[in-house]
Coordinates of C-alpha atoms and ligand atoms in Angstrom, one line a residue:
M1081 CA 40.3 48.5 32.3
T1082 CA 37.6 47.2 34.6
E1083 CA 37.4 48.8 38.2
K1084 CA 36.4 45.3 39.2
K1085 CA 39.2 43.6 41.1
L1086 CA 37.6 40.1 40.8
L1087 CA 37.6 40.4 37.0
Q1088 CA 41.2 41.9 37.1
V1089 CA 42.5 38.8 38.9
L1090 CA 40.6 36.4 36.8
D1091 CA 42.0 38.1 33.7
G1092 CA 45.6 37.5 35.1
A1093 CA 46.3 40.9 36.5
R1094 CA 48.0 41.4 39.8
T1095 CA 46.3 43.6 42.4
E1096 CA 47.7 44.9 45.7
T1097 CA 45.4 43.0 47.8
P1098 CA 43.2 40.1 46.8
P1099 CA 39.6 40.4 45.8
V1100 CA 37.4 38.9 48.5
W1101 CA 33.8 37.5 48.7
M1102 CA 32.3 34.7 50.6
M1103 CA 30.2 31.6 49.7
R1104 CA 26.8 32.1 51.3
Q1105 CA 27.6 35.8 52.0
A1106 CA 23.8 36.4 51.9
G1107 CA 21.7 34.3 54.1
R1108 CA 20.7 33.3 57.7
Y1109 CA 23.7 34.8 59.7
L1110 CA 22.4 38.3 58.8
P1111 CA 19.4 39.5 60.9
E1112 CA 18.2 41.6 57.9
Y1113 CA 18.1 38.5 55.7
R1114 CA 15.9 36.6 58.4
E1115 CA 13.6 39.6 58.4
L1116 CA 13.3 39.7 54.6
R1117 CA 12.9 35.9 54.4
R1118 CA 9.6 36.2 56.2
R1119 CA 8.1 37.9 53.2
A1120 CA 7.8 34.6 51.3
E1121 CA 6.2 31.5 52.6
N1122 CA 8.6 29.1 50.9
F1123 CA 12.1 29.2 50.1
L1124 CA 11.8 28.6 46.2
D1125 CA 9.1 31.5 46.1
F1126 CA 11.8 33.7 47.7
C1127 CA 14.3 32.8 45.1
Y1128 CA 11.8 33.3 42.3
T1129 CA 10.6 36.8 43.5
P1130 CA 13.2 39.3 41.9
P1131 CA 12.7 42.2 44.5
L1132 CA 13.5 39.8 47.4
A1133 CA 16.2 37.8 45.7
V1134 CA 18.0 41.1 44.6
E1135 CA 17.6 42.7 48.1
A1136 CA 19.1 39.5 49.8
A1137 CA 22.1 39.6 47.4
L1138 CA 22.6 43.2 48.1
Q1139 CA 22.5 43.0 51.8
P1140 CA 25.9 41.8 52.6
L1141 CA 27.3 44.6 50.3
R1142 CA 25.9 47.3 52.4
R1143 CA 27.8 45.9 55.5
Y1144 CA 31.1 44.7 53.8
D1145 CA 33.5 45.8 51.1
F1146 CA 33.1 42.7 49.1
S1147 CA 34.5 42.3 45.7
A1148 CA 31.6 40.6 44.2
A1149 CA 27.7 39.9 44.7
I1150 CA 26.4 36.4 44.1
L1151 CA 22.9 35.9 42.6
F1152 CA 20.7 34.8 45.4
S1153 CA 19.2 31.5 44.3
D1154 CA 19.7 27.9 45.1
I1155 CA 21.3 25.0 43.0
L1156 CA 17.9 23.0 43.3
V1157 CA 16.1 25.5 41.0
V1158 CA 17.5 23.4 38.1
P1159 CA 15.6 20.2 39.0
D1160 CA 12.6 22.3 39.8
A1161 CA 12.7 23.8 36.3
L1162 CA 13.2 20.3 34.8
G1163 CA 9.9 19.2 36.3
Q1164 CA 11.0 17.4 39.5
R1165 CA 9.0 18.3 42.7
V1166 CA 11.3 20.2 45.0
W1167 CA 10.4 21.8 48.3
F1168 CA 12.2 23.2 51.4
E1169 CA 11.2 22.1 54.8
E1170 CA 12.0 24.5 57.7
G1171 CA 14.9 23.1 59.5
A1172 CA 15.0 20.0 57.4
G1173 CA 16.7 21.4 54.2
P1174 CA 15.8 20.4 50.6
K1175 CA 13.3 17.6 49.7
L1176 CA 12.7 16.1 46.2
D1177 CA 10.5 13.3 44.9
P1178 CA 13.4 11.0 44.0
V1179 CA 14.0 10.2 40.4
G1180 CA 13.2 6.6 39.5
R1181 CA 16.2 4.3 39.0
S1182 CA 14.7 2.4 36.1
D1183 CA 13.6 5.6 34.2
P1184 CA 15.4 8.6 35.8
L1185 CA 14.3 11.0 33.0
A1186 CA 10.6 10.3 33.3
G1187 CA 8.8 13.6 33.8
L1188 CA 11.8 15.6 33.3
G1189 CA 12.7 17.9 30.3
L1190 CA 13.8 21.2 29.0
D1191 CA 10.4 22.2 27.4
N1192 CA 9.5 24.7 30.2
F1193 CA 13.0 25.2 31.6
H1194 CA 13.9 28.8 30.6
Q1195 CA 10.2 30.1 31.2
H1196 CA 10.4 28.5 34.6
L1197 CA 13.6 30.3 35.4
G1198 CA 12.6 33.7 33.9
N1199 CA 12.4 35.4 37.2
V1200 CA 16.0 34.2 38.1
Y1201 CA 17.2 35.8 34.9
E1202 CA 15.3 39.0 35.8
A1203 CA 16.9 38.9 39.2
V1204 CA 20.4 38.8 37.7
S1205 CA 19.8 41.8 35.4
W1206 CA 18.2 43.9 38.2
L1207 CA 21.2 43.1 40.4
R1208 CA 23.6 44.0 37.7
A1209 CA 22.0 47.3 37.2
R1210 CA 22.1 48.0 41.0
L1211 CA 25.7 47.1 41.8
P1212 CA 28.4 49.6 42.5
A1213 CA 30.9 50.0 39.7
D1214 CA 33.8 48.1 41.5
V1215 CA 31.6 45.0 42.4
A1216 CA 31.4 42.1 40.0
L1217 CA 28.3 39.7 39.7
I1218 CA 28.8 36.1 40.0
G1219 CA 26.1 33.8 38.5
F1220 CA 26.1 30.2 39.7
A1221 CA 24.7 26.6 39.3
G1222 CA 25.3 23.3 41.0
A1223 CA 27.5 20.8 39.2
P1224 CA 25.7 17.7 37.6
W1225 CA 26.9 15.3 40.2
T1226 CA 26.0 17.3 43.1
V1227 CA 22.5 18.1 41.7
A1228 CA 22.1 14.5 40.7
A1229 CA 22.9 13.4 44.2
Y1230 CA 20.0 15.5 45.6
M1231 CA 17.7 14.4 42.6
A1232 CA 18.4 10.7 43.3
E1233 CA 18.3 10.6 47.2
G1234 CA 15.4 13.1 47.4
G1235 CA 17.2 15.5 49.5
S1236 CA 20.4 15.7 51.8
S1237 CA 22.0 12.6 53.0
R1238 CA 24.8 11.8 55.3
D1239 CA 27.1 10.1 52.8
Y1240 CA 25.1 9.9 49.4
A1241 CA 25.6 6.1 49.4
D1242 CA 22.4 5.4 47.5
V1243 CA 23.3 7.6 44.5
R1244 CA 27.0 6.5 44.6
G1245 CA 25.8 2.9 44.4
W1246 CA 23.4 3.6 41.6
A1247 CA 26.2 5.2 39.6
Y1248 CA 28.1 2.0 39.9
N1249 CA 25.2 -0.3 39.4
D1250 CA 23.7 1.3 36.4
S1251 CA 26.1 3.8 35.0
E1252 CA 24.4 4.0 31.7
K1253 CA 21.1 5.3 33.2
F1254 CA 22.9 7.6 35.6
Q1255 CA 24.9 8.9 32.6
A1256 CA 21.5 9.8 31.1
L1257 CA 20.7 11.9 34.1
I1258 CA 24.1 13.5 34.1
D1259 CA 23.8 14.2 30.4
L1260 CA 20.6 16.1 30.8
L1261 CA 22.0 18.1 33.7
V1262 CA 25.0 19.1 31.6
E1263 CA 22.8 20.4 28.9
A1264 CA 20.4 22.2 31.4
T1265 CA 23.2 23.7 33.3
A1266 CA 25.0 25.0 30.4
A1267 CA 21.8 26.4 29.1
Y1268 CA 21.1 28.0 32.6
L1269 CA 24.5 29.6 32.9
I1270 CA 24.5 31.1 29.3
R1271 CA 21.2 32.8 30.2
Q1272 CA 22.7 34.1 33.3
V1273 CA 25.4 35.6 31.3
D1274 CA 23.1 36.9 28.8
A1275 CA 21.2 38.6 31.8
G1276 CA 24.4 40.3 33.2
A1277 CA 26.5 37.8 35.1
E1278 CA 30.1 38.5 34.8
V1279 CA 31.7 35.5 36.4
L1280 CA 30.2 32.0 37.0
Q1281 CA 30.8 29.5 39.7
L1282 CA 29.9 25.7 39.6
F1283 CA 29.4 24.2 43.0
D1284 CA 30.2 20.6 43.1
S1285 CA 29.7 20.3 46.8
W1286 CA 29.8 16.4 47.0
A1287 CA 32.8 15.8 44.5
G1288 CA 34.9 14.7 47.4
L1289 CA 32.7 11.5 47.9
L1290 CA 33.9 10.1 44.5
S1291 CA 36.6 7.6 43.9
E1292 CA 39.3 8.8 41.3
A1293 CA 37.5 7.1 38.2
Q1294 CA 34.2 8.3 39.3
F1295 CA 35.5 11.8 40.0
R1296 CA 36.9 12.0 36.5
R1297 CA 33.7 10.7 34.9
W1298 CA 31.0 12.5 37.0
S1299 CA 32.7 15.6 38.2
V1300 CA 35.6 16.5 35.8
D1301 CA 34.0 15.5 32.4
P1302 CA 30.7 17.2 33.0
A1303 CA 32.4 20.3 34.1
R1304 CA 34.5 20.2 31.0
R1305 CA 31.5 20.0 28.7
I1306 CA 29.6 22.7 30.6
V1307 CA 32.7 25.1 30.3
E1308 CA 33.0 24.2 26.6
A1309 CA 29.4 25.1 26.0
V1310 CA 29.4 28.3 28.0
K1311 CA 32.5 29.4 26.4
A1312 CA 31.1 28.7 22.9
A1313 CA 28.5 31.2 23.6
H1314 CA 30.6 33.6 25.7
P1315 CA 34.1 33.1 25.2
H1316 CA 35.5 35.5 27.7
I1317 CA 33.3 34.6 30.7
P1318 CA 35.5 33.4 33.6
V1319 CA 34.3 30.2 35.3
I1320 CA 35.3 29.1 38.9
G1321 CA 34.9 25.4 39.9
F1322 CA 34.4 24.2 43.4
P1323 CA 34.9 20.4 43.6
R1324 CA 34.8 20.4 47.3
G1325 CA 36.9 17.6 49.0
A1326 CA 38.7 16.6 45.7
G1327 CA 42.2 16.6 47.7
V1328 CA 44.9 16.1 45.2
L1329 CA 42.5 15.5 42.4
Y1330 CA 42.0 19.4 42.4
A1331 CA 44.9 19.4 40.1
D1332 CA 43.2 17.1 37.6
Y1333 CA 40.1 19.2 37.8
A1334 CA 42.0 22.4 37.1
G1335 CA 43.8 20.8 34.2
G1336 CA 41.0 18.8 32.7
T1337 CA 37.9 21.2 32.9
G1338 CA 39.1 24.2 31.1
I1339 CA 37.9 26.2 34.2
D1340 CA 39.6 29.6 35.0
A1341 CA 39.9 29.2 38.7
V1342 CA 39.4 26.7 41.5
S1343 CA 37.6 27.3 44.7
L1344 CA 39.6 25.3 47.5
D1345 CA 37.9 23.7 50.6
A1346 CA 39.6 24.2 53.9
S1347 CA 41.3 20.9 54.0
V1348 CA 43.7 21.8 50.9
P1349 CA 47.2 22.5 52.4
L1350 CA 48.2 26.1 51.4
G1351 CA 51.8 25.2 50.3
W1352 CA 50.6 22.4 48.1
A1353 CA 48.0 24.5 46.4
A1354 CA 50.5 27.4 45.9
E1355 CA 52.9 24.9 44.1
H1356 CA 50.5 22.7 42.3
L1357 CA 47.5 24.7 41.6
Q1358 CA 48.4 28.4 41.5
S1359 CA 51.1 27.7 39.0
Q1360 CA 48.3 26.7 36.5
T1361 CA 45.2 28.6 37.6
V1362 CA 43.6 31.1 39.8
V1363 CA 43.0 29.9 43.4
Q1364 CA 40.1 30.8 45.5
G1365 CA 39.7 30.2 49.2
N1366 CA 40.1 28.7 51.7
L1367 CA 39.4 29.9 55.3
D1368 CA 37.5 27.3 57.4
N1369 CA 33.9 28.5 57.8
L1370 CA 34.0 27.2 61.4
L1371 CA 37.1 29.4 62.3
L1372 CA 35.2 32.3 60.7
A1373 CA 32.4 31.5 63.3
A1374 CA 34.6 31.0 66.1
G1375 CA 36.7 34.3 65.6
G1376 CA 39.5 35.6 67.8
E1377 CA 43.1 35.6 67.4
A1378 CA 43.3 32.2 65.6
L1379 CA 41.0 33.7 62.9
D1380 CA 43.2 36.7 62.5
E1381 CA 46.3 34.5 62.3
E1382 CA 44.8 32.2 59.7
V1383 CA 43.6 35.0 57.4
G1384 CA 47.2 36.3 57.4
R1385 CA 48.6 32.8 56.7
I1386 CA 46.2 32.4 53.7
V1387 CA 46.9 35.8 52.2
E1388 CA 50.6 35.2 52.7
A1389 CA 50.7 31.7 51.1
F1390 CA 48.9 32.9 48.1
A1391 CA 50.6 36.3 47.7
G1392 CA 53.0 34.9 44.8
G1393 CA 50.2 34.4 42.3
P1394 CA 46.5 35.0 41.6
H1395 CA 44.2 34.5 44.5
I1396 CA 40.6 35.3 45.4
F1397 CA 40.0 35.3 49.1
N1398 CA 37.1 33.3 50.3
L1399 CA 36.0 30.5 52.6
G1400 CA 36.4 26.8 52.1
H1401 CA 32.6 26.4 52.3
G1402 CA 29.7 28.6 52.8
I1403 CA 29.1 30.9 55.9
I1404 CA 27.1 28.9 58.6
P1405 CA 24.1 30.6 60.1
A1406 CA 25.7 30.8 63.7
T1407 CA 28.4 33.1 62.4
P1408 CA 28.6 36.6 64.1
P1409 CA 28.3 39.2 61.4
E1410 CA 31.2 41.2 62.8
H1411 CA 33.7 38.2 62.1
V1412 CA 32.9 38.8 58.5
G1413 CA 33.7 42.4 58.7
R1414 CA 37.0 41.7 60.5
V1415 CA 38.1 39.3 57.9
V1416 CA 37.3 41.6 55.0
D1417 CA 39.1 44.6 56.7
L1418 CA 42.3 42.3 57.3
V1419 CA 42.3 41.2 53.6
T1420 CA 41.6 44.5 52.1
R1421 CA 44.2 46.5 54.1
A1422 CA 47.5 45.8 52.4
Ligands
1CP2163 O1 15.7 29.2 54.8 C1 16.4 29.6 54.2 O2 16.9 30.9 54.2 C2 17.2 28.7 53.3 C3 18.7 28.5 53.5 C4 19.2 28.5 52.2 C5 20.0 29.6 51.4 C6 20.2 31.0 52.1 C7 19.3 27.5 51.2 C8 18.7 26.2 51.3 N1 19.9 28.0 50.0 C9 20.4 29.3 50.2 C10 21.0 30.2 49.2 C11 22.2 29.6 48.3 N2 22.3 28.4 48.1 C12 23.0 30.4 47.5 C13 23.0 32.0 47.4 C14 23.5 32.6 48.7 C15 24.9 33.2 48.8 O3 25.8 32.3 48.4 O4 25.1 34.2 49.2 C16 23.9 29.6 47.0 C17 25.1 29.9 46.2 C18 23.5 28.2 47.3 C19 24.2 27.0 46.8 C20 23.8 25.7 47.3 N3 22.6 25.2 47.7 C21 24.7 24.5 47.4 C22 26.2 24.6 46.9 C23 27.1 25.3 47.9 C24 27.2 24.5 49.3 O5 26.8 25.3 50.2 O6 27.7 23.5 49.1 C25 24.1 23.6 47.9 C26 24.6 22.2 48.3 C27 22.8 23.8 48.2 C28 21.6 23.0 48.6 C29 20.9 23.6 49.8 N4 20.1 24.6 49.8 C30 19.6 25.1 51.0 C31 20.4 24.3 51.9 C32 20.3 24.3 53.5 C33 21.2 23.3 51.2 C34 22.2 22.4 51.7 C35 21.6 21.2 52.2 C36 22.7 20.1 52.5 O7 23.6 20.4 53.2 O8 22.6 19.2 52.0

């Protein structure tokens, strides 16, 4: 029997208190990360330098009793490895040369893909070797819809109207881009498991922008195909899906993808999730990341409400979205203490 509480819960076991980790648990809210980050000029180089990526992933574990480490990388290494130009501008977030609407696959391909990502796989295996015996290693990738949104828009966008319009206007060409991403993402995740990842998370951060039919086509169906491919190679690997903002469609996602757990954003009502999701799958979440940053009594109370609401079934404590840079590190410690003391 594994000592890793996260794996126990994903395997259907009950634990006295829920496992806990937080999306973006490594990163800019930690002063030691900001210091480390200065050692590479650009962010992608940082991700592709195993000693730096491994150190960034280990930093939060030295402060907090988390049940898991997550690979330190970014969802946009996949378009980078497919041949698209990707860069990160200080304060402006990710930038990409947008894919053409008439021939979205031009210049993209899998020829150099694994070679390009070799250092990420190396970081995974180093990290696995350095983890305490009770800490699980999570690998991850962006889901095709979310990654395609960045690839088509050329970066972040307020509402991703451009890519949403394109998916309606020329669904065949958009489907070709999604299909390439399904293949690349599955191959990428399989290699992460080969290198030592014990759990996978698929981040579909912009799933909530899709209408029902589009959600099924661009979020559920690609996730189902990725889970199928990953499980064909590694039948027992647990996969967590995060279709952020999916609302009641979380139930279709949980039922239609073959995923082992769903990560809930903070808008999902606890009682509804306990009744409609937790009965069929493991739930992860869903503390508001802004309440974590705010702290105080309201934070303590909400942590208690979440733990209690999900106490009747399998639950992984987490946030509804990643830690924001303004979060005081002691608030993170406070939450971990509250969750881990029975
Ligand atoms: O200067 C810096 O330090 C860069 C900031 C940063 C960091 C720390 C970026 C740029 N990415 C990351 C790491 C990262 N990204 C991790 C590993 C860290 C951890 O979780 O501990 C993970 C899992 C991601 C995933 C990611 N990147 C997502 C999905 C999750 C989510 O937050 O919704 C998305 C959408 C991205 C794109 C991205 N990369 C970076 C930024 C600032 C963004 C978001 C831009 C936007 O809002 O559109």
